[in-house]
PDB file of C-alpha atoms in Angstrom:
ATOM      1  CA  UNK A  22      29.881  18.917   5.513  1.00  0.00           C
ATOM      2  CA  UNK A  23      26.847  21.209   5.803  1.00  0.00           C
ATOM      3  CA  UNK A  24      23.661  19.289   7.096  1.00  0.00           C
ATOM      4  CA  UNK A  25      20.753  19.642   4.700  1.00  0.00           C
ATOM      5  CA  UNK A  26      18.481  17.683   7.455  1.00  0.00           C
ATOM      6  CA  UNK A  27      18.764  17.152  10.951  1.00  0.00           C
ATOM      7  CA  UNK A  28      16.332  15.308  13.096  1.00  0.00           C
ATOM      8  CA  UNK A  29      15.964  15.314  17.012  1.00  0.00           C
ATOM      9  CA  UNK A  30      14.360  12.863  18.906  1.00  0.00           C
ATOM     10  CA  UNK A  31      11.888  11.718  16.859  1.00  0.00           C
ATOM     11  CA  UNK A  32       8.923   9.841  17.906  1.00  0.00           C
ATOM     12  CA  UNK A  33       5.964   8.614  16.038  1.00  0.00           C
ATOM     13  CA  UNK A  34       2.792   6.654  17.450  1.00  0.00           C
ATOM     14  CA  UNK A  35       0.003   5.121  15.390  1.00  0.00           C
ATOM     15  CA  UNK A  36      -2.763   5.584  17.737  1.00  0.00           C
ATOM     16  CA  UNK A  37      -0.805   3.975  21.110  1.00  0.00           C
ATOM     17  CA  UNK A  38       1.533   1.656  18.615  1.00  0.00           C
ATOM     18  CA  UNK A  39       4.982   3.034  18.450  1.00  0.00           C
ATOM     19  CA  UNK A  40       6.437   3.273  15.151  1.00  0.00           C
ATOM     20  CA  UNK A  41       9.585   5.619  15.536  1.00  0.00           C
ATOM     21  CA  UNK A  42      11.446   5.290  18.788  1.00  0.00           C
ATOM     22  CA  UNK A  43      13.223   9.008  19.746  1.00  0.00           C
ATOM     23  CA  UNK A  44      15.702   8.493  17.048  1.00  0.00           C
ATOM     24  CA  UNK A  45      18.191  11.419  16.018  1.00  0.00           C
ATOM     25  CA  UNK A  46      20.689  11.604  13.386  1.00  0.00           C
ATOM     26  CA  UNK A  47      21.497  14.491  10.570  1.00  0.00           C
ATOM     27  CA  UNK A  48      21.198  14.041   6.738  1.00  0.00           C
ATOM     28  CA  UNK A  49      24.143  15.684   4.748  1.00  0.00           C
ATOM     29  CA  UNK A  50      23.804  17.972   1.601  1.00  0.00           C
ATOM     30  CA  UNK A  51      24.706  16.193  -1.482  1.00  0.00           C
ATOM     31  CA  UNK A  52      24.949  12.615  -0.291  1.00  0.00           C
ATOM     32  CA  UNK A  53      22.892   9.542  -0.901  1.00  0.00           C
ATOM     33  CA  UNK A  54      21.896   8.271   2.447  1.00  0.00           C
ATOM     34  CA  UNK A  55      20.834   4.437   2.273  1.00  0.00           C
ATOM     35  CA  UNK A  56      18.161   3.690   5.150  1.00  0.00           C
ATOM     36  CA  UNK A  57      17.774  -0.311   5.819  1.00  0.00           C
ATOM     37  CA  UNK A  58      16.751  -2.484   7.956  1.00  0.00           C
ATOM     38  CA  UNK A  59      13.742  -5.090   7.941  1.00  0.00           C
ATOM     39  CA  UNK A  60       9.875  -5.035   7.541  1.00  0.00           C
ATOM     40  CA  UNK A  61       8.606  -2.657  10.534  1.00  0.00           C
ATOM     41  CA  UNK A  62      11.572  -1.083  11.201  1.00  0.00           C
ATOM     42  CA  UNK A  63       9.829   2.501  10.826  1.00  0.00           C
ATOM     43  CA  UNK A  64      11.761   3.336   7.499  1.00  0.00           C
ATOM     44  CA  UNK A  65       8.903   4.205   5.610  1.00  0.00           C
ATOM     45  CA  UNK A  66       7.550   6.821   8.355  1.00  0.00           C
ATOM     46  CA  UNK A  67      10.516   8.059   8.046  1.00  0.00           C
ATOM     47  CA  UNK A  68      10.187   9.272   4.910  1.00  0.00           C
ATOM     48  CA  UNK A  69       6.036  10.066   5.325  1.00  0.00           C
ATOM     49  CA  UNK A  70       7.358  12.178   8.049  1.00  0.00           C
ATOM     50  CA  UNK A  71       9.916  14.155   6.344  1.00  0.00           C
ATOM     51  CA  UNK A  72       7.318  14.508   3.398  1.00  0.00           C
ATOM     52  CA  UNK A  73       4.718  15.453   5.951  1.00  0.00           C
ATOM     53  CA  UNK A  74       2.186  12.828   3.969  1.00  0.00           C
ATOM     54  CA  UNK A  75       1.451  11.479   7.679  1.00  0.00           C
ATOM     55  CA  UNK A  76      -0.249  14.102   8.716  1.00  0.00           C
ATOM     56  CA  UNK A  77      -3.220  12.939   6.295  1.00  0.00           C
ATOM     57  CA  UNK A  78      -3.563   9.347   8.565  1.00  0.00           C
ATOM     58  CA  UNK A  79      -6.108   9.546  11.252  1.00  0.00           C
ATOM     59  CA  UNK A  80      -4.648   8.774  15.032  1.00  0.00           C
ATOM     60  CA  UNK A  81      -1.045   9.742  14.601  1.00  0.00           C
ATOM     61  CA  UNK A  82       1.303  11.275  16.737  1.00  0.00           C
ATOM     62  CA  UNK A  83       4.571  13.059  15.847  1.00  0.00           C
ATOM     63  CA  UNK A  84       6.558  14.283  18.463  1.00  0.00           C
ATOM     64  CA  UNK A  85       9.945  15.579  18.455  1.00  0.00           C
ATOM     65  CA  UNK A  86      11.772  18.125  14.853  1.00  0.00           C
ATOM     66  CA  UNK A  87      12.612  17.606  11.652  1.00  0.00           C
ATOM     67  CA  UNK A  88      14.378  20.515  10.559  1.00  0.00           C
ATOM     68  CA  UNK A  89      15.389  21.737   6.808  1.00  0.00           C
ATOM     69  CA  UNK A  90      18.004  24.086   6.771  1.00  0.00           C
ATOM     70  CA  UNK A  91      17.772  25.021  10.043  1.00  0.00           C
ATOM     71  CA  UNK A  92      13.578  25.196   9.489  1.00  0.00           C
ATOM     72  CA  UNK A  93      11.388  23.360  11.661  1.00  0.00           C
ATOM     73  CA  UNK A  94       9.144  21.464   8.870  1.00  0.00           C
ATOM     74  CA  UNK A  95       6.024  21.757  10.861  1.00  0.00           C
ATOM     75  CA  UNK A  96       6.241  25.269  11.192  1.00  0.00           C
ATOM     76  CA  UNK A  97       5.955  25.745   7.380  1.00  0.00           C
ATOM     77  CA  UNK A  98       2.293  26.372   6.679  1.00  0.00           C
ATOM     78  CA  UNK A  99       2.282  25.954   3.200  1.00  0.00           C
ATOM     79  CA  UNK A 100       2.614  21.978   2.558  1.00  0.00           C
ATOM     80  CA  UNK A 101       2.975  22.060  -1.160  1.00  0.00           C
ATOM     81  CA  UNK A 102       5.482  24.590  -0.776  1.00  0.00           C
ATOM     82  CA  UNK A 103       7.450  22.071   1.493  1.00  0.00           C
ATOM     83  CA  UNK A 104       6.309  19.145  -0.977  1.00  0.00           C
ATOM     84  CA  UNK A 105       8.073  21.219  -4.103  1.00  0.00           C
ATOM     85  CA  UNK A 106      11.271  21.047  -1.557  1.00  0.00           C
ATOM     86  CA  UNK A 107      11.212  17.021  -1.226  1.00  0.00           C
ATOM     87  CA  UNK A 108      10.015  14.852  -3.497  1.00  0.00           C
ATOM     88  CA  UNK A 109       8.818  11.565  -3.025  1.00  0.00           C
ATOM     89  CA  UNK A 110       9.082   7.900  -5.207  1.00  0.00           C
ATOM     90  CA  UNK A 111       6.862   5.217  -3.821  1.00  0.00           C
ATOM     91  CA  UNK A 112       7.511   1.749  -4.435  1.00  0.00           C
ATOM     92  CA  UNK A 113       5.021   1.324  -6.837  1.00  0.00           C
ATOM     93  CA  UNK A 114       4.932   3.443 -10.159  1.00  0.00           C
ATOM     94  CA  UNK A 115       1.502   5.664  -9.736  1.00  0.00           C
ATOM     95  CA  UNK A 116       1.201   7.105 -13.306  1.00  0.00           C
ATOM     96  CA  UNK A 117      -1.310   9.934 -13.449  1.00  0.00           C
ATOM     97  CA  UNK A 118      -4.018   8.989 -16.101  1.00  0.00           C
ATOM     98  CA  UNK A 119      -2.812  11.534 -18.390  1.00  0.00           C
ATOM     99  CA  UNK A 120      -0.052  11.802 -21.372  1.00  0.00           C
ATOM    100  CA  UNK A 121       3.732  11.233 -20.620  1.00  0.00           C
ATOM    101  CA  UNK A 122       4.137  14.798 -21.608  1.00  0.00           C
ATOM    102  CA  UNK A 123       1.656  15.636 -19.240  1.00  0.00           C
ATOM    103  CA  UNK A 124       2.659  13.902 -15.964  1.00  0.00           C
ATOM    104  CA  UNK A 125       5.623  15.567 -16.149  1.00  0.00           C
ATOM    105  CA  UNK A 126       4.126  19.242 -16.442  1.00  0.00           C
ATOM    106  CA  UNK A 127       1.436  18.796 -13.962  1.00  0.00           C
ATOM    107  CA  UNK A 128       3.090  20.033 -10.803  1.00  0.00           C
ATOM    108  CA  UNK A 129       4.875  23.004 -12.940  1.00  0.00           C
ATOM    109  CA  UNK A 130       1.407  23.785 -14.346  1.00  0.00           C
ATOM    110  CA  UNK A 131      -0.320  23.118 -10.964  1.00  0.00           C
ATOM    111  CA  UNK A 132       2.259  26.059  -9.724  1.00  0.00           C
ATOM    112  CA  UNK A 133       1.127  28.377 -12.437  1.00  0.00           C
ATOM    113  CA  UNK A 134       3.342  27.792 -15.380  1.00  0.00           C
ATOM    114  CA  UNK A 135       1.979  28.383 -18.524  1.00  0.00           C
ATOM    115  CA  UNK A 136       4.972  29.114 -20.967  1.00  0.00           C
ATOM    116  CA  UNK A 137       4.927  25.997 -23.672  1.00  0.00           C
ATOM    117  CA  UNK A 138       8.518  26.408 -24.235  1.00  0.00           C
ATOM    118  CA  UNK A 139       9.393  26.020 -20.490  1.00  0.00           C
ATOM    119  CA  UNK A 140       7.276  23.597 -20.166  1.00  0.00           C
ATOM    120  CA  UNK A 141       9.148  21.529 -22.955  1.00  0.00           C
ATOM    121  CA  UNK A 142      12.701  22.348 -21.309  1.00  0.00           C
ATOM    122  CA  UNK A 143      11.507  20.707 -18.092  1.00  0.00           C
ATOM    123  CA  UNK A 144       9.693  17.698 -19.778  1.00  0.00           C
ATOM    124  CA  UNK A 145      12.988  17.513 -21.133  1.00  0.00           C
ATOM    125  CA  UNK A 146      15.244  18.034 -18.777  1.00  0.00           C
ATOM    126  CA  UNK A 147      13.459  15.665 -16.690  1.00  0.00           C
ATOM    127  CA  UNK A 148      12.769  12.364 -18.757  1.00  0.00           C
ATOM    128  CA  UNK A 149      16.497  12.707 -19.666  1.00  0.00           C
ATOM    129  CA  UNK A 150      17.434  13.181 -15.893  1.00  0.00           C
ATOM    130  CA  UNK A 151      15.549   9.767 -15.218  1.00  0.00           C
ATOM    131  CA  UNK A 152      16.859   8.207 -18.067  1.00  0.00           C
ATOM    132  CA  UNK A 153      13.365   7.627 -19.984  1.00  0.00           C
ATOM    133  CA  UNK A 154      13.749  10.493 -22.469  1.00  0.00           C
ATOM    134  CA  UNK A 155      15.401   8.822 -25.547  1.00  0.00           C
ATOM    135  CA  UNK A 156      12.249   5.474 -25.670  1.00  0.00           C
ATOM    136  CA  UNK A 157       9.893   8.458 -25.022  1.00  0.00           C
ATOM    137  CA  UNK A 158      10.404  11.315 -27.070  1.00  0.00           C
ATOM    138  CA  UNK A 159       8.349  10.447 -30.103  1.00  0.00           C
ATOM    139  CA  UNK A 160       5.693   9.344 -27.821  1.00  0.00           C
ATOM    140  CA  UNK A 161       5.121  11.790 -25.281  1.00  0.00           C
ATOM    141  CA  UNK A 162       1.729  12.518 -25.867  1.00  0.00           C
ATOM    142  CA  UNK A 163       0.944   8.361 -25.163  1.00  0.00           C
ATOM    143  CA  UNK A 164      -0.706   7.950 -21.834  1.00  0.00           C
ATOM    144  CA  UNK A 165       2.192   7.128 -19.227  1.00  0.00           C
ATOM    145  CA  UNK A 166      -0.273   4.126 -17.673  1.00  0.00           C
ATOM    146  CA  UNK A 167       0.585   2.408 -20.859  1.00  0.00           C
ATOM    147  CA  UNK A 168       4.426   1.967 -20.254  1.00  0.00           C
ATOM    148  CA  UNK A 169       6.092  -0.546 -18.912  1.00  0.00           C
ATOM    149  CA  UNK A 170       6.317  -1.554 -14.866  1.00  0.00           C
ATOM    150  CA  UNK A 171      10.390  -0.149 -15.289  1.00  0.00           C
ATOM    151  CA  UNK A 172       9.129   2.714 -17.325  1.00  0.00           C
ATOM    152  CA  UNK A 173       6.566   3.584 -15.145  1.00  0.00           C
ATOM    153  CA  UNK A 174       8.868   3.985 -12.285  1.00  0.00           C
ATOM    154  CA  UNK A 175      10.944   6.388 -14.038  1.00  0.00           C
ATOM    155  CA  UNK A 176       8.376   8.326 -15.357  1.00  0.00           C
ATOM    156  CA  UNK A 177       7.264   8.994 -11.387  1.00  0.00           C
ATOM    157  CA  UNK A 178      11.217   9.821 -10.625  1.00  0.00           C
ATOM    158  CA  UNK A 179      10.917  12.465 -13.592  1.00  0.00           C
ATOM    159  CA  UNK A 180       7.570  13.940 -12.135  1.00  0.00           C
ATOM    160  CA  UNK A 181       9.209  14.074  -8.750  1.00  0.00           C
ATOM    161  CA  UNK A 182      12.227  16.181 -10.576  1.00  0.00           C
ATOM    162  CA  UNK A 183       9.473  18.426 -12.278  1.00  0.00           C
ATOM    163  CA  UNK A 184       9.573  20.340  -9.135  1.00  0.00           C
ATOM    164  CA  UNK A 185      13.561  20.966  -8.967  1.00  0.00           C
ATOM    165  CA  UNK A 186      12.842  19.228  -5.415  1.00  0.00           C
ATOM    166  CA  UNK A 187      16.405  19.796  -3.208  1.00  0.00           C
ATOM    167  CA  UNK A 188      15.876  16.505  -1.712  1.00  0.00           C
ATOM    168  CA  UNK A 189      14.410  13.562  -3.313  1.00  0.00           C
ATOM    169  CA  UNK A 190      13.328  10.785  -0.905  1.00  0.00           C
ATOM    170  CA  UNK A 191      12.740   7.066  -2.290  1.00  0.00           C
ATOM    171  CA  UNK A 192      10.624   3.989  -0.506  1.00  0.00           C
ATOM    172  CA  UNK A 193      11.525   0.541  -2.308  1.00  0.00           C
ATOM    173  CA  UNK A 194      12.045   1.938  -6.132  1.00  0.00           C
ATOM    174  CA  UNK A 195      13.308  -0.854  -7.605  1.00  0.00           C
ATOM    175  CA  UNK A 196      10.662  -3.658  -5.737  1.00  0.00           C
ATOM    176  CA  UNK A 197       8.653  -4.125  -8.815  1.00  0.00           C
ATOM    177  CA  UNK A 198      11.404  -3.057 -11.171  1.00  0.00           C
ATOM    178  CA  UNK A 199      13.308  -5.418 -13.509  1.00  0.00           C
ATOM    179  CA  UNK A 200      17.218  -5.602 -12.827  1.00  0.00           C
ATOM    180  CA  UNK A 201      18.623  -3.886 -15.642  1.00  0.00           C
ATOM    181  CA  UNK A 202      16.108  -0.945 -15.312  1.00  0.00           C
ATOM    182  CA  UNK A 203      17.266  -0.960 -11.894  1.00  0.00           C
ATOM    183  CA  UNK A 204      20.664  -0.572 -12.619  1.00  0.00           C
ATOM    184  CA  UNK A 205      19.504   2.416 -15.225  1.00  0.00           C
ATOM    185  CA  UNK A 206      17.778   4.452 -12.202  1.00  0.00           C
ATOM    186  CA  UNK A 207      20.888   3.260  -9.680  1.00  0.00           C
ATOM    187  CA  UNK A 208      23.238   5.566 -12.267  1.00  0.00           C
ATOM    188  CA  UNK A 209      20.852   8.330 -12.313  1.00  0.00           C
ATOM    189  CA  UNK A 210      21.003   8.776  -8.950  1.00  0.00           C
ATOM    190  CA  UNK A 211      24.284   8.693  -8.821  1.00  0.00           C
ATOM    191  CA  UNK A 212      24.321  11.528 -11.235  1.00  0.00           C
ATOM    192  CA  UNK A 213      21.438  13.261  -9.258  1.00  0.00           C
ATOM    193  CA  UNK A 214      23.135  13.288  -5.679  1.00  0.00           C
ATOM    194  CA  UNK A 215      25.329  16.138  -7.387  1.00  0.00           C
ATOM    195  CA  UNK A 216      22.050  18.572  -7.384  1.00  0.00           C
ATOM    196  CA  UNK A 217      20.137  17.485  -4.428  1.00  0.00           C
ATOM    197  CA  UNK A 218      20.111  15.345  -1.083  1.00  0.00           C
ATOM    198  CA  UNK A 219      18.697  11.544  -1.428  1.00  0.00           C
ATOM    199  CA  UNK A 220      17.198   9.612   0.928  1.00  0.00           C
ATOM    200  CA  UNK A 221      16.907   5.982   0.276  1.00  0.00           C
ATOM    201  CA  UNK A 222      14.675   3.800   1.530  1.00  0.00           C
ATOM    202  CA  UNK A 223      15.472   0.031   0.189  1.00  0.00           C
ATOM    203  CA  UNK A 224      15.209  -3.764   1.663  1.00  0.00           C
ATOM    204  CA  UNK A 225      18.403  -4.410  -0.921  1.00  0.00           C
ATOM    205  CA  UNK A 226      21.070  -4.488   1.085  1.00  0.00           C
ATOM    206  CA  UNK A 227      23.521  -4.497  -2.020  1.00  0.00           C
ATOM    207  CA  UNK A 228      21.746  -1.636  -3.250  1.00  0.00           C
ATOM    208  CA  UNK A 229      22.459   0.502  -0.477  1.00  0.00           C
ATOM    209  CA  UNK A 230      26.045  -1.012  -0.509  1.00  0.00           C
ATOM    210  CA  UNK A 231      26.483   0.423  -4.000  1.00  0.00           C
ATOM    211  CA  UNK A 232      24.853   4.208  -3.866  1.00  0.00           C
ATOM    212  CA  UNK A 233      25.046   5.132  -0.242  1.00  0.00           C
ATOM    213  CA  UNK A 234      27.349   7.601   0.909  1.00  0.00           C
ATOM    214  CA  UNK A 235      26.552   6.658   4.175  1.00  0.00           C
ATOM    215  CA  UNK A 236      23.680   4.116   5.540  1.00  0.00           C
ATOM    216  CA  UNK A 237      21.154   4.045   7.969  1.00  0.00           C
ATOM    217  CA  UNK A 238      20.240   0.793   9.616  1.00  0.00           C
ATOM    218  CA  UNK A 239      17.048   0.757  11.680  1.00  0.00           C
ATOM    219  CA  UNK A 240      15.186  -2.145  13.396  1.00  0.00           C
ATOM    220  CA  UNK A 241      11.958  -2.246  15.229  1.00  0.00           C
ATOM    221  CA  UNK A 242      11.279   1.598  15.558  1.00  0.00           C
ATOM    222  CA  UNK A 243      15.653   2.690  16.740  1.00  0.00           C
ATOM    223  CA  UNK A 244      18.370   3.737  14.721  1.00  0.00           C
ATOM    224  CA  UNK A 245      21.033   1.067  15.656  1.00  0.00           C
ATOM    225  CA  UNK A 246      23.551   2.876  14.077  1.00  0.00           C
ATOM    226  CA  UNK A 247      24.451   5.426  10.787  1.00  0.00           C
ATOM    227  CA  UNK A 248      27.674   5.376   9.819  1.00  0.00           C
ATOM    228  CA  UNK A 249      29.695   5.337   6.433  1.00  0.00           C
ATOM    229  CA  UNK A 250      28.508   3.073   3.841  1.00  0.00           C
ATOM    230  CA  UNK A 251      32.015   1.119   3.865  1.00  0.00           C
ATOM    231  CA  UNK A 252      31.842   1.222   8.017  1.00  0.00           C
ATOM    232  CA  UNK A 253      28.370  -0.476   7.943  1.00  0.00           C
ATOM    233  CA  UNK A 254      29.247  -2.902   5.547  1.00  0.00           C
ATOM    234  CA  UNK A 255      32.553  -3.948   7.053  1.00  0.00           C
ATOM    235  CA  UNK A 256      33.596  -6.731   9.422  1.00  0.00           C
ATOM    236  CA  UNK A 257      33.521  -4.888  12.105  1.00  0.00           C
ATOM    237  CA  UNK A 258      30.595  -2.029  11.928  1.00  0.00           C
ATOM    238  CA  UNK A 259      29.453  -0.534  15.437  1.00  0.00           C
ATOM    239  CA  UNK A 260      27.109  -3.515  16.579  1.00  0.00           C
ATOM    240  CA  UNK A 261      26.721  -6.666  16.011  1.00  0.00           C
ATOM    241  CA  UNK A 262      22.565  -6.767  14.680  1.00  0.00           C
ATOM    242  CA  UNK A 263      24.272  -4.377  12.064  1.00  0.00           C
ATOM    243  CA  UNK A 264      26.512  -7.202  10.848  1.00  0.00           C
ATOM    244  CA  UNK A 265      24.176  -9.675  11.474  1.00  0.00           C
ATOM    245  CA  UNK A 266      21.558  -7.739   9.578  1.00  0.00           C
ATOM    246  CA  UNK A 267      23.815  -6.919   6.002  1.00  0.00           C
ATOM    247  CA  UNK A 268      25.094 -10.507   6.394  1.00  0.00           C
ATOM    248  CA  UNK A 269      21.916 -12.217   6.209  1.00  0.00           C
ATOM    249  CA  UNK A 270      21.741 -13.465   9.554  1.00  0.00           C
ATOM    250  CA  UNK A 271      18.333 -12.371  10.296  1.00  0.00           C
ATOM    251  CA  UNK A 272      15.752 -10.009   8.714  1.00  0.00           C
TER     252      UNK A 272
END
C-alpha cells in the first residue's frame, strides 16, 4: 500500500517541555488512521505538526520530517498551499461569522474563484459530502453561527472539503457533538476515506474501533505501538499499556 505520509523521528519541545518523543511511523493512502491514547499523549501536536499550525506558537521546537509524498513539509514555502493539501477539524465547531453559503466558498474564493456556478457545485458537493446539505439547502444564505452545536461541526468538515484537501486530519470531532450526529459524520467518513487519507484524532476508544483502518496508540509523548485496528483491539495486541489502555484500565 503506497504511503501518503511518512514521519521520521519526530520530536517536538514546548520551550524545554517535551511533547513528541522521536516517534516514527507511516500513514497509508486511503485509510482512516485512528490516533488514541490519553490527555498529553502528544496527539494533538501531531496533527498541528502535520498542518504546520505550530509554527504560529512562540518557543517551539520541531525536529526531525514529516514528509508528503515523498516532500519534506517544511521545505514547502507556501503554507496555504500545504494547508489546501490537509485540512483540519478542531474539536470545537468555529463557524466563520458569515452565511452557510459563504463559509463554504471562502477558501475557494480566498484562492481566486469567482465563477457563481462553481462556486454552487462545491457548496454543493460539499454540504452533501458532510451530510448537512438536505436541512440546509433552503437556508444557505442563514449565518452558519446560528446552527446547531452538531450542525456546526459539519458545516467546518464541509469548509475543510472546500479545498479538495487529499488528507483531512480531525482532533476530537464528535466531543461536543450529540450521538446520533456523531454517527451521521462517522458514515461520512467512511465514505470520504475513498478520496483522501484521514487522520483521526479521538479520546473514544469505540470510535476508533469502528472507522480505523489501523490505530495509533500514543502515551506520554511515544508511539507504543500502530498496528491494525482489529490487532490493537484484540486480546493480545503488541503490549500490554495497549490493552490496558482500550480496556479501560487506565487513562
Amino acid at each position: 500500500m503506497k504511503n501518503k505520509i511518512e514521519i521520521s523521528d519526530l520530536k517536538v519541545y514546548y520551550g524545554e517541555k517535551p511533547a513528541l518523543n522521536g516517534i516514527s511511523f507511516d500513514v497509508h493512502e486511503n485509510e482512516i488512521l485512528g490516533i488514541i491514547g490519553p490527555a498529553q499523549s502528544g496527539k494533538t501536536t501531531l496533527l498541528k505538526v502535520i498542518n504546520r499550525t505550530l509554527e504560529f506558537t512562540q518557543d517551539i521546537s520541531v525536529q526531525g520530517s514529516v514528509m508528503l509524498d515523498g516532500v519534506d513539509i517544511y521545505s514547502i514555502g507556501d503554507v496555504y498551499a500545504l494547508r489546501k493539501q490537509i485540512g483540519m477539524v478542531l474539536p470545537l465547531p468555529v463557524g466563520l461569522p458569515l452565511s452557510i453559503y459563504d463559509n463554504v466558498a471562502f477558501a475557494p474564493r480566498t484562492s481566486g474563484l469567482r465563477d457563481k456556478v462553481e462556486l454552487d457545485e462545491i457548496v454543493e458537493r460539499c454540504l452533501t459530502q458532510a451530510a448537512l446539505w438536505d436541512e440546509v439547502k433552503d437556508r444557505l444564505d442563514s449565518l452558519g453561527t446560528k446552527l446547531s452545536g452538531g450542525q456546526q461541526q459539519r458545516l467546518t468538515i464541509a469548509r475543510a472539503l472546500s479545498h479538495q484537501p487529499e488528507i483531512l486530519c480531525l482532533d476530537e470531532f464528535s466531543i461536543a457533538v450529540d450521538p446520533i450526529t456523531t454517527m451521521r459524520i462517522e458514515d461520512v467518513l467512511k465514505d470520504l476515506k475513498n478520496e483522501m487519507t484521514i487522520l483521526l484524532v479521538t479520546n473514544l476508544v469505540q470510535q476508533a474501533k469502528r472507522l480505523a483502518n489501523r490505530t495509533a496508540f500514543m502515551l506520554n509523548g511515544d508511539l507504543i505501538e500502530i498496528d491494525e485496528t482489529d490487532v490493537i483491539f484484540s486480546d493480545n495486541p503488541g503490549q500490554e499499556s495497549t490493552y490496558d489502555y482500550v480496556n479501560g484500565n487506565f487513562g
